[in-house]
Amino acid sequence: MTTTDTQRATIVATPPSSPPRLHLAPVRAGHAVLDGGWWPRSWDPVAELPGLILDLDASFGPIRQVLLNIDAWDRRFRRLAVGSRVVRMGWFTSLDPALLIATTERGDQIDLLVVPPGTARATARAAMARAADPADTTRAPAILATMPTAWDAPPDDDAPASVWDNEGGHLADAQAPRPTGALSTARSR
Protein backbone atom coordinates (compact mmCIF):
# COMPACT_ATOMS: atom_id res chain seq x y z
CA MET A 1 0.00 0.00 0.00
CA THR A 2 1.31 3.43 -0.93
CA THR A 3 1.31 6.12 1.75
CA THR A 4 0.04 9.49 0.57
CA ASP A 5 1.00 12.94 1.83
CA THR A 6 -2.49 13.27 3.31
CA GLN A 7 -1.95 10.12 5.37
CA ARG A 8 1.39 11.48 6.65
CA ALA A 9 0.03 14.92 7.52
CA THR A 10 -1.14 16.02 10.93
CA ILE A 11 -4.85 16.67 10.67
CA VAL A 12 -6.02 19.68 12.68
CA ALA A 13 -9.43 18.93 14.15
CA THR A 14 -12.08 21.56 14.64
CA PRO A 15 -13.86 21.69 17.99
CA PRO A 16 -16.61 19.04 18.14
CA SER A 17 -20.08 20.30 17.26
CA SER A 18 -21.81 17.88 19.61
CA PRO A 19 -20.72 15.74 22.55
CA PRO A 20 -19.72 12.16 21.81
CA ARG A 21 -22.22 9.41 22.53
CA LEU A 22 -20.05 7.67 25.10
CA HIS A 23 -20.86 5.44 28.06
CA LEU A 24 -17.90 4.67 30.33
CA ALA A 25 -17.70 2.12 33.12
CA PRO A 26 -18.22 3.75 36.54
CA VAL A 27 -14.99 2.14 37.76
CA ARG A 28 -12.16 0.38 35.98
CA ALA A 29 -12.40 -3.27 36.94
CA GLY A 30 -9.39 -5.51 36.41
CA HIS A 31 -11.49 -8.37 35.03
CA ALA A 32 -13.60 -6.26 32.65
CA VAL A 33 -12.78 -6.62 28.97
CA LEU A 34 -14.08 -3.18 27.93
CA ASP A 35 -13.99 0.24 29.55
CA GLY A 36 -17.17 1.42 27.85
CA GLY A 37 -18.91 1.97 24.56
CA TRP A 38 -18.87 4.71 21.94
CA TRP A 39 -21.48 5.35 19.24
CA PRO A 40 -20.04 7.69 16.58
CA ARG A 41 -22.44 9.60 14.32
CA SER A 42 -20.43 8.83 11.17
CA TRP A 43 -17.37 6.93 9.96
CA ASP A 44 -15.42 10.21 9.55
CA PRO A 45 -12.61 10.09 12.15
CA VAL A 46 -11.87 13.82 11.85
CA ALA A 47 -15.46 14.65 12.81
CA GLU A 48 -15.84 11.96 15.48
CA LEU A 49 -12.53 11.57 17.31
CA PRO A 50 -11.90 15.08 18.75
CA GLY A 51 -14.89 15.00 21.11
CA LEU A 52 -14.13 11.43 22.13
CA ILE A 53 -10.47 12.23 22.81
CA LEU A 54 -11.38 15.28 24.90
CA ASP A 55 -13.82 13.21 26.99
CA LEU A 56 -11.28 10.42 27.45
CA ASP A 57 -8.65 13.04 28.44
CA ALA A 58 -11.00 14.27 31.17
CA SER A 59 -11.69 10.76 32.46
CA PHE A 60 -8.33 9.00 32.12
CA GLY A 61 -5.68 11.66 31.49
CA PRO A 62 -4.10 12.81 28.23
CA ILE A 63 -4.58 10.38 25.35
CA ARG A 64 -1.36 9.62 23.47
CA GLN A 65 -2.55 7.22 20.77
CA VAL A 66 -5.77 5.85 19.24
CA LEU A 67 -5.92 2.55 17.35
CA LEU A 68 -8.72 1.75 14.90
CA ASN A 69 -9.60 -0.74 12.18
CA ILE A 70 -8.33 0.55 8.83
CA ASP A 71 -11.31 -0.62 6.75
CA ALA A 72 -14.13 0.75 8.89
CA TRP A 73 -13.23 4.45 8.70
CA ASP A 74 -13.45 6.91 5.79
CA ARG A 75 -10.03 8.55 6.16
CA ARG A 76 -6.63 7.60 7.52
CA PHE A 77 -3.89 9.84 8.86
CA ARG A 78 -1.01 9.46 11.30
CA ARG A 79 -1.62 12.34 13.67
CA LEU A 80 -4.65 14.31 14.85
CA ALA A 81 -4.25 17.71 16.53
CA VAL A 82 -6.85 18.03 19.29
CA GLY A 83 -6.67 21.22 21.31
CA SER A 84 -3.01 21.94 22.04
CA ARG A 85 -1.86 18.33 21.67
CA VAL A 86 -1.21 15.87 18.87
CA VAL A 87 -2.58 12.33 19.18
CA ARG A 88 -0.92 9.54 17.20
CA MET A 89 -3.21 7.34 15.14
CA GLY A 90 -2.76 3.66 14.34
CA TRP A 91 -4.73 1.86 11.62
CA PHE A 92 -4.80 -1.93 11.58
CA THR A 93 -6.57 -4.60 9.55
CA SER A 94 -6.08 -7.01 12.46
CA LEU A 95 -8.05 -4.81 14.90
CA ASP A 96 -11.74 -5.68 15.01
CA PRO A 97 -13.97 -2.84 13.70
CA ALA A 98 -16.00 -3.13 16.92
CA LEU A 99 -13.01 -2.06 19.04
CA LEU A 100 -11.16 1.22 19.60
CA ILE A 101 -8.02 1.17 21.73
CA ALA A 102 -6.70 4.38 23.27
CA THR A 103 -3.53 4.69 25.33
CA THR A 104 -2.82 7.45 27.81
CA GLU A 105 0.42 9.29 28.45
CA ARG A 106 0.82 7.07 31.56
CA GLY A 107 0.53 3.94 29.40
CA ASP A 108 -2.97 2.93 30.49
CA GLN A 109 -5.02 1.19 27.82
CA ILE A 110 -8.68 2.05 27.28
CA ASP A 111 -10.74 -0.41 25.24
CA LEU A 112 -14.04 0.83 23.86
CA LEU A 113 -16.81 -0.91 21.97
CA VAL A 114 -17.49 0.96 18.70
CA VAL A 115 -21.20 0.80 17.87
CA PRO A 116 -21.74 1.36 14.11
CA PRO A 117 -23.17 4.83 13.37
CA GLY A 118 -26.40 3.60 11.72
CA THR A 119 -27.43 1.46 14.67
CA ALA A 120 -30.89 2.00 16.14
CA ARG A 121 -30.86 4.19 19.24
CA ALA A 122 -32.20 1.60 21.71
CA THR A 123 -29.83 -1.07 20.38
CA ALA A 124 -26.83 1.28 20.55
CA ARG A 125 -27.62 2.36 24.09
CA ALA A 126 -28.03 -1.25 25.22
CA ALA A 127 -24.71 -2.21 23.62
CA MET A 128 -22.89 0.75 25.22
CA ALA A 129 -24.40 -0.02 28.63
CA ARG A 130 -23.27 -3.63 28.37
CA ALA A 131 -19.75 -2.55 27.34
CA ALA A 132 -19.62 -0.21 30.36
CA ASP A 133 -20.70 -2.91 32.83
CA PRO A 134 -17.60 -3.74 34.93
CA ALA A 135 -18.96 -7.24 35.61
CA ASP A 136 -19.39 -8.09 31.90
CA THR A 137 -16.49 -9.98 30.32
CA THR A 138 -17.93 -10.13 26.79
CA ARG A 139 -15.66 -8.93 23.98
CA ALA A 140 -16.74 -6.11 21.65
CA PRO A 141 -17.64 -8.20 18.55
CA ALA A 142 -19.69 -10.60 20.68
CA ILE A 143 -21.68 -7.73 22.18
CA LEU A 144 -22.60 -6.48 18.72
CA ALA A 145 -23.40 -9.99 17.51
CA THR A 146 -25.95 -10.49 20.30
CA MET A 147 -27.80 -7.21 19.74
CA PRO A 148 -31.23 -7.62 18.09
CA THR A 149 -31.51 -5.31 15.08
CA ALA A 150 -28.62 -3.62 13.35
CA TRP A 151 -30.20 -0.76 11.48
CA ASP A 152 -33.40 1.15 11.95
CA ALA A 153 -34.81 4.34 10.53
CA PRO A 154 -34.57 7.30 12.90
CA PRO A 155 -37.61 7.60 15.18
CA ASP A 156 -40.42 9.80 13.91
CA ASP A 157 -39.78 12.33 16.69
CA ASP A 158 -36.44 13.30 15.11
CA ALA A 159 -37.15 16.62 13.46
CA PRO A 160 -35.12 17.38 10.30
CA ALA A 161 -33.23 20.13 12.15
CA SER A 162 -32.11 17.77 14.92
CA VAL A 163 -31.08 15.15 12.38
CA TRP A 164 -29.10 17.89 10.63
CA ASP A 165 -27.34 18.81 13.89
CA ASN A 166 -26.75 15.20 14.92
CA GLU A 167 -25.17 14.38 11.58
CA GLY A 168 -22.60 17.14 11.93
CA GLY A 169 -24.43 19.72 9.84
CA HIS A 170 -25.28 17.56 6.85
CA LEU A 171 -28.33 15.47 6.12
CA ALA A 172 -28.16 11.77 6.79
CA ASP A 173 -28.22 9.57 3.72
CA ALA A 174 -31.72 8.24 4.31
CA GLN A 175 -31.83 6.62 0.86
CA ALA A 176 -28.81 4.38 1.44
CA PRO A 177 -29.70 0.73 1.97
CA ARG A 178 -29.24 -0.42 5.54
CA PRO A 179 -28.12 -3.90 6.57
CA THR A 180 -30.65 -5.95 8.51
CA GLY A 181 -30.31 -8.72 11.06
CA ALA A 182 -27.65 -8.97 13.75
CA LEU A 183 -25.32 -6.02 14.14
CA SER A 184 -22.53 -5.94 11.59
CA THR A 185 -19.16 -4.83 12.92
CA ALA A 186 -17.81 -3.97 9.49
CA ARG A 187 -19.04 -1.11 7.40
CA SER A 188 -20.08 -2.08 3.90
CA ARG A 189 -18.32 -0.21 1.15
XYZ file of N, CA and C in Angstrom:
567
model
N 0.842 -1.173 0.000
C 0.000 0.000 0.000
C 0.891 1.240 0.000
N 0.556 2.194 -0.819
C 1.306 3.433 -0.926
C 0.787 4.434 0.095
N 1.684 5.093 0.789
C 1.313 6.123 1.751
C 1.276 7.461 1.039
N 0.182 8.186 1.203
C 0.043 9.487 0.566
C 0.454 10.586 1.535
N 0.667 11.796 0.979
C 1.004 12.939 1.830
C -0.109 13.227 2.826
N -1.371 13.031 2.411
C -2.491 13.268 3.311
C -2.423 12.330 4.503
N -2.047 11.070 4.273
C -1.951 10.116 5.371
C -0.808 10.467 6.318
N 0.251 11.091 5.815
C 1.393 11.480 6.649
C 1.150 12.771 7.413
N 0.254 13.599 6.938
C 0.034 14.919 7.519
C -0.617 14.822 8.895
N -0.402 15.874 9.681
C -1.136 16.018 10.930
C -2.438 16.720 10.593
N -3.538 16.096 10.922
C -4.851 16.671 10.667
C -5.220 17.534 11.868
N -5.612 18.770 11.614
C -6.021 19.675 12.680
C -7.536 19.588 12.793
N -8.001 19.116 13.932
C -9.431 18.928 14.147
C -10.075 20.225 14.604
N -11.297 20.435 14.152
C -12.080 21.565 14.639
C -12.774 21.126 15.925
N -13.164 22.072 16.760
C -13.862 21.689 17.989
C -15.123 20.890 17.648
N -15.436 19.862 18.439
C -16.610 19.041 18.142
C -17.891 19.852 18.224
N -18.816 19.573 17.287
C -20.077 20.305 17.258
C -21.094 19.732 18.238
N -20.917 18.489 18.637
C -21.813 17.876 19.612
C -21.011 16.892 20.461
N -21.474 16.649 21.678
C -20.725 15.745 22.554
C -20.760 14.313 22.016
N -19.719 13.545 22.289
C -19.724 12.159 21.813
C -20.758 11.329 22.573
N -21.289 10.346 21.887
C -22.217 9.415 22.533
C -21.343 8.312 23.140
N -21.035 8.493 24.406
C -20.053 7.674 25.104
C -20.624 7.231 26.440
N -20.433 5.969 26.769
C -20.857 5.436 28.064
C -19.654 4.698 28.647
N -19.081 5.261 29.703
C -17.897 4.671 30.333
C -18.285 3.894 31.585
N -17.495 2.885 31.894
C -17.696 2.120 33.121
C -17.527 3.052 34.316
N -18.341 2.876 35.369
C -18.220 3.751 36.536
C -16.879 3.597 37.248
N -16.312 2.405 37.192
C -14.990 2.135 37.758
C -14.258 1.217 36.796
N -12.945 1.295 36.810
C -12.157 0.376 35.976
C -11.941 -0.901 36.766
N -12.521 -1.977 36.270
C -12.398 -3.274 36.938
C -11.338 -4.098 36.224
N -10.484 -4.741 36.985
C -9.394 -5.513 36.411
C -9.845 -6.658 35.535
N -11.023 -7.229 35.808
C -11.488 -8.366 35.025
C -12.372 -7.960 33.846
N -12.766 -6.711 33.766
C -13.605 -6.256 32.654
C -12.789 -6.255 31.364
N -13.448 -6.598 30.274
C -12.785 -6.625 28.971
C -12.809 -5.237 28.339
N -13.897 -4.503 28.544
C -14.077 -3.185 27.934
C -14.226 -2.115 29.008
N -13.857 -0.896 28.639
C -13.994 0.243 29.548
C -15.226 1.077 29.241
N -15.973 0.690 28.219
C -17.172 1.421 27.854
C -17.491 1.250 26.387
N -18.483 2.025 25.946
C -18.913 1.972 24.555
C -19.028 3.358 23.970
N -18.818 3.442 22.668
C -18.871 4.715 21.936
C -19.691 4.495 20.680
N -20.578 5.433 20.396
C -21.476 5.353 19.244
C -21.253 6.586 18.368
N -20.299 6.531 17.445
C -20.045 7.693 16.582
C -21.230 7.973 15.663
N -21.352 9.202 15.209
C -22.440 9.602 14.316
C -22.127 9.320 12.851
N -20.849 9.106 12.550
C -20.427 8.826 11.172
C -19.133 8.027 11.225
N -18.648 7.626 10.057
C -17.369 6.927 9.960
C -16.245 7.899 9.608
N -16.444 9.199 9.826
C -15.421 10.205 9.553
C -14.613 10.443 10.836
N -13.379 9.959 10.906
C -12.613 10.089 12.150
C -12.297 11.533 12.524
N -12.173 12.418 11.547
C -11.872 13.823 11.854
C -13.062 14.479 12.546
N -14.264 14.097 12.175
C -15.459 14.649 12.809
C -15.738 13.997 14.161
N -15.433 12.722 14.297
C -15.840 11.961 15.477
C -14.813 11.909 16.606
N -13.546 11.822 16.282
C -12.533 11.575 17.314
C -12.235 12.741 18.252
N -12.264 14.004 17.810
C -11.901 15.079 18.749
C -12.735 15.096 20.029
N -14.042 15.003 19.918
C -14.890 14.998 21.111
C -14.619 13.801 21.999
N -14.437 12.640 21.374
C -14.129 11.429 22.135
C -12.807 11.587 22.878
N -11.789 12.067 22.186
C -10.468 12.227 22.809
C -10.534 13.213 23.975
N -11.251 14.308 23.808
C -11.379 15.277 24.902
C -12.082 14.659 26.112
N -13.135 13.866 25.872
C -13.825 13.206 26.985
C -12.930 12.169 27.664
N -12.189 11.410 26.864
C -11.275 10.420 27.447
C -10.152 11.102 28.222
N -9.656 12.244 27.704
C -8.653 13.035 28.437
C -9.168 13.393 29.831
N -10.421 13.847 29.893
C -11.000 14.273 31.166
C -11.175 13.104 32.133
N -11.443 11.919 31.604
C -11.693 10.757 32.462
C -10.438 9.975 32.835
N -9.473 9.887 31.921
C -8.326 8.998 32.124
C -6.971 9.696 32.079
N -6.943 10.959 31.697
C -5.678 11.658 31.492
C -5.403 11.784 30.004
N -4.368 12.536 29.642
C -4.103 12.807 28.228
C -3.945 11.527 27.397
N -4.655 11.505 26.278
C -4.580 10.375 25.350
C -3.384 10.588 24.436
N -2.557 9.562 24.309
C -1.358 9.617 23.474
C -1.598 9.023 22.091
N -2.378 7.926 22.031
C -2.552 7.218 20.768
C -3.936 6.584 20.713
N -4.491 6.519 19.493
C -5.766 5.849 19.243
C -5.548 4.840 18.127
N -6.037 3.618 18.337
C -5.920 2.549 17.349
C -7.308 2.169 16.857
N -7.442 2.067 15.526
C -8.723 1.750 14.896
C -8.529 0.751 13.766
N -9.627 0.134 13.345
C -9.605 -0.735 12.178
C -9.474 0.126 10.924
N -8.610 -0.261 10.023
C -8.326 0.546 8.832
C -9.481 0.567 7.834
N -10.261 -0.519 7.770
C -11.306 -0.616 6.751
C -12.623 0.025 7.155
N -12.850 0.243 8.430
C -14.134 0.746 8.887
C -14.284 2.259 8.725
N -13.184 2.990 8.653
C -13.234 4.449 8.699
C -12.961 5.057 7.331
N -13.532 6.249 7.095
C -13.447 6.910 5.786
C -12.067 7.446 5.447
N -11.337 7.937 6.433
C -10.029 8.550 6.163
C -8.995 7.985 7.116
N -7.729 8.052 6.681
C -6.631 7.602 7.522
C -5.538 8.668 7.531
N -4.958 8.864 8.681
C -3.890 9.842 8.861
C -3.084 9.387 10.060
N -1.901 9.920 10.217
C -1.014 9.459 11.295
C -1.127 10.248 12.586
N -1.536 11.499 12.487
C -1.619 12.344 13.674
C -2.864 13.221 13.593
N -3.473 13.458 14.764
C -4.651 14.309 14.853
C -4.396 15.346 15.940
N -4.423 16.621 15.563
C -4.249 17.705 16.534
C -5.595 17.973 17.198
N -5.638 17.793 18.511
C -6.852 18.029 19.291
C -6.475 19.002 20.396
N -7.054 20.193 20.349
C -6.668 21.219 21.311
C -5.218 21.592 21.087
N -4.422 21.560 22.154
C -3.010 21.944 22.043
C -2.091 20.729 21.889
N -2.672 19.547 21.751
C -1.859 18.333 21.673
C -2.046 17.613 20.343
N -1.129 16.712 20.066
C -1.214 15.870 18.874
C -1.323 14.421 19.338
N -2.343 13.731 18.833
C -2.585 12.331 19.176
C -2.157 11.478 17.989
N -1.350 10.459 18.260
C -0.921 9.543 17.195
C -2.052 8.581 16.880
N -2.168 8.254 15.598
C -3.205 7.335 15.137
C -2.556 6.058 14.635
N -3.203 4.938 14.873
C -2.760 3.657 14.341
C -3.929 2.988 13.641
N -3.683 2.479 12.448
C -4.728 1.863 11.616
C -4.322 0.427 11.321
N -5.172 -0.529 11.693
C -4.803 -1.934 11.579
C -5.931 -2.762 10.982
N -5.577 -3.659 10.071
C -6.566 -4.604 9.548
C -6.855 -5.682 10.584
N -5.915 -5.952 11.465
C -6.082 -7.008 12.464
C -6.960 -6.585 13.647
N -7.218 -5.297 13.800
C -8.052 -4.814 14.902
C -9.516 -4.918 14.494
N -10.325 -5.520 15.328
C -11.741 -5.678 15.012
C -12.402 -4.310 14.870
N -13.282 -4.123 13.870
C -13.967 -2.839 13.699
C -14.819 -2.449 14.904
N -15.176 -3.406 15.746
C -16.001 -3.128 16.919
C -15.188 -2.605 18.101
N -13.877 -2.438 17.923
C -13.012 -2.059 19.037
C -12.170 -0.832 18.703
N -12.092 0.094 19.647
C -11.165 1.223 19.605
C -10.266 1.072 20.824
N -8.970 1.228 20.616
C -8.017 1.174 21.725
C -7.338 2.534 21.827
N -7.389 3.118 23.009
C -6.697 4.381 23.270
C -5.681 4.129 24.375
N -4.523 4.775 24.260
C -3.532 4.687 25.328
C -3.271 6.090 25.860
N -3.065 6.160 27.169
C -2.822 7.449 27.805
C -1.326 7.721 27.865
N -0.982 8.928 28.260
C 0.424 9.294 28.451
C 1.081 8.432 29.530
N 0.294 7.939 30.495
C 0.820 7.068 31.561
C 0.962 5.622 31.103
N 0.455 5.306 29.906
C 0.532 3.942 29.396
C -0.695 3.097 29.676
N -1.731 3.678 30.268
C -2.971 2.932 30.493
C -3.665 2.683 29.160
N -4.284 1.530 29.039
C -5.017 1.188 27.819
C -6.510 1.267 28.090
N -7.237 1.914 27.189
C -8.684 2.052 27.279
C -9.270 1.349 26.067
N -10.101 0.345 26.314
C -10.737 -0.413 25.240
C -12.213 -0.047 25.189
N -12.649 0.431 24.024
C -14.042 0.831 23.858
C -14.715 0.033 22.754
N -15.948 -0.358 23.007
C -16.806 -0.906 21.971
C -17.143 0.226 21.010
N -17.063 -0.014 19.707
C -17.492 0.961 18.702
C -18.801 0.452 18.113
N -19.891 1.151 18.410
C -21.201 0.797 17.873
C -21.328 1.478 16.510
N -21.644 0.741 15.441
C -21.739 1.357 14.114
C -22.704 2.540 14.097
N -22.369 3.608 13.375
C -23.170 4.828 13.372
C -24.645 4.646 13.030
N -25.004 3.756 12.133
C -26.399 3.601 11.724
C -27.245 2.746 12.635
N -26.714 2.351 13.763
C -27.426 1.461 14.674
C -28.613 2.175 15.313
N -29.707 1.450 15.484
C -30.893 1.996 16.142
C -30.533 2.477 17.547
N -31.172 3.541 17.961
C -30.855 4.187 19.239
C -30.937 3.231 20.431
N -32.035 2.500 20.560
C -32.197 1.597 21.706
C -31.135 0.497 21.688
N -30.845 -0.019 20.515
C -29.832 -1.066 20.377
C -28.455 -0.524 20.750
N -28.129 0.673 20.258
C -26.829 1.282 20.545
C -26.671 1.545 22.039
N -27.704 2.069 22.648
C -27.624 2.358 24.086
C -27.453 1.080 24.902
N -28.164 0.022 24.513
C -28.029 -1.254 25.223
C -26.615 -1.813 25.061
N -26.067 -1.709 23.862
C -24.707 -2.205 23.615
C -23.688 -1.410 24.426
N -23.831 -0.074 24.453
C -22.887 0.752 25.220
C -22.992 0.469 26.717
N -24.220 0.281 27.210
C -24.397 -0.019 28.634
C -23.747 -1.354 28.989
N -23.893 -2.324 28.111
C -23.271 -3.631 28.367
C -21.746 -3.512 28.360
N -21.210 -2.738 27.419
C -19.755 -2.547 27.345
C -19.218 -1.817 28.572
N -20.043 -0.987 29.195
C -19.620 -0.211 30.365
C -19.861 -0.945 31.680
N -20.425 -2.133 31.621
C -20.696 -2.913 32.829
C -19.400 -3.573 33.301
N -18.870 -3.178 34.465
C -17.596 -3.737 34.927
C -17.645 -5.244 35.185
N -18.837 -5.802 35.356
C -18.961 -7.236 35.607
C -19.051 -8.049 34.312
N -19.232 -7.386 33.182
C -19.392 -8.087 31.904
C -18.019 -8.368 31.299
N -17.774 -9.605 30.917
C -16.487 -9.979 30.318
C -16.627 -10.326 28.837
N -17.709 -9.863 28.210
C -17.935 -10.134 26.792
C -17.082 -9.201 25.945
N -16.487 -9.727 24.900
C -15.664 -8.930 23.984
C -16.552 -8.123 23.036
N -15.990 -7.053 22.482
C -16.743 -6.113 21.649
C -17.512 -6.786 20.507
N -16.881 -7.613 19.658
C -17.639 -8.200 18.548
C -18.799 -9.070 19.021
N -18.623 -9.749 20.155
C -19.692 -10.602 20.679
C -20.864 -9.770 21.187
N -20.589 -8.606 21.746
C -21.683 -7.726 22.184
C -22.511 -7.324 20.978
N -21.855 -6.891 19.912
C -22.600 -6.477 18.724
C -23.352 -7.644 18.098
N -22.765 -8.823 18.124
C -23.404 -9.993 17.512
C -24.674 -10.405 18.247
N -24.776 -10.089 19.536
C -25.953 -10.489 20.301
C -27.041 -9.424 20.330
N -26.797 -8.265 19.756
C -27.799 -7.211 19.737
C -28.863 -7.537 18.686
N -30.129 -7.178 18.944
C -31.226 -7.624 18.089
C -31.213 -7.115 16.649
N -31.380 -5.842 16.424
C -31.512 -5.308 15.076
C -30.393 -4.330 14.810
N -29.768 -4.465 13.659
C -28.624 -3.617 13.351
C -29.023 -2.212 12.965
N -29.945 -2.063 12.081
C -30.197 -0.760 11.480
C -31.683 -0.462 11.499
N -32.022 0.695 11.958
C -33.403 1.149 11.947
C -33.438 2.566 11.418
N -34.609 2.945 10.929
C -34.806 4.338 10.533
C -34.845 5.175 11.804
N -34.474 6.460 11.713
C -34.566 7.302 12.904
C -36.009 7.371 13.380
N -36.237 7.502 14.685
C -37.605 7.604 15.177
C -38.302 8.814 14.588
N -39.632 8.725 14.511
C -40.416 9.804 13.909
C -40.267 11.123 14.647
N -39.898 11.083 15.935
C -39.785 12.328 16.690
C -38.507 13.102 16.375
N -37.635 12.562 15.518
C -36.443 13.301 15.107
C -36.830 14.320 14.037
N -36.843 15.569 14.418
C -37.147 16.620 13.456
C -35.974 16.769 12.498
N -36.225 17.216 11.251
C -35.118 17.376 10.300
C -33.979 18.231 10.839
N -34.290 19.268 11.621
C -33.229 20.131 12.150
C -32.344 19.372 13.132
N -32.944 18.514 13.969
C -32.114 17.772 14.919
C -31.299 16.706 14.210
N -31.854 16.107 13.166
C -31.081 15.154 12.377
C -29.908 15.881 11.740
N -30.159 17.077 11.233
C -29.100 17.888 10.633
C -27.982 18.114 11.648
N -28.340 18.557 12.853
C -27.341 18.809 13.887
C -26.617 17.534 14.294
N -27.356 16.453 14.467
C -26.754 15.195 14.917
C -25.837 14.579 13.884
N -26.010 14.920 12.639
C -25.166 14.376 11.582
C -24.008 15.313 11.256
N -23.739 16.262 12.119
C -22.596 17.144 11.925
C -22.846 18.244 10.914
N -24.116 18.614 10.733
C -24.432 19.721 9.836
C -24.708 19.297 8.412
N -24.894 18.015 8.188
C -25.280 17.563 6.854
C -26.330 16.477 7.002
N -27.227 16.412 6.033
C -28.327 15.468 6.116
C -27.831 14.037 6.069
N -28.481 13.188 6.830
C -28.156 11.765 6.795
C -28.581 11.205 5.449
N -27.880 10.200 4.992
C -28.217 9.575 3.723
C -29.338 8.575 3.964
N -30.571 9.079 4.002
C -31.716 8.238 4.314
C -32.013 7.246 3.196
N -31.545 7.498 1.973
C -31.833 6.624 0.857
C -30.881 5.435 0.782
N -29.793 5.463 1.514
C -28.812 4.379 1.442
C -29.404 3.114 2.042
N -29.184 1.968 1.405
C -29.698 0.725 1.969
C -29.013 0.428 3.294
N -29.761 -0.107 4.215
C -29.244 -0.421 5.540
C -29.220 -1.932 5.724
N -28.146 -2.465 6.283
C -28.116 -3.896 6.570
C -29.191 -4.257 7.583
N -29.665 -5.476 7.543
C -30.646 -5.946 8.511
C -30.085 -7.149 9.236
N -30.758 -7.557 10.302
C -30.309 -8.720 11.060
C -29.407 -8.307 12.201
N -28.561 -9.236 12.626
C -27.649 -8.967 13.749
C -26.694 -7.854 13.382
N -26.222 -7.148 14.372
C -25.320 -6.023 14.136
C -24.090 -6.457 13.363
N -23.747 -5.689 12.365
C -22.534 -5.937 11.594
C -21.438 -5.060 12.157
N -20.262 -5.621 12.377
C -19.164 -4.826 12.916
C -18.355 -4.177 11.822
N -18.561 -4.567 10.593
C -17.815 -3.965 9.490
C -18.749 -3.120 8.654
N -18.264 -2.002 8.238
C -19.043 -1.107 7.403
C -18.970 -1.599 5.979
N -20.106 -1.654 5.305
C -20.082 -2.082 3.904
C -19.625 -0.930 3.038
N -18.871 -1.236 2.043
C -18.322 -0.215 1.150
C -18.990 -0.301 -0.185
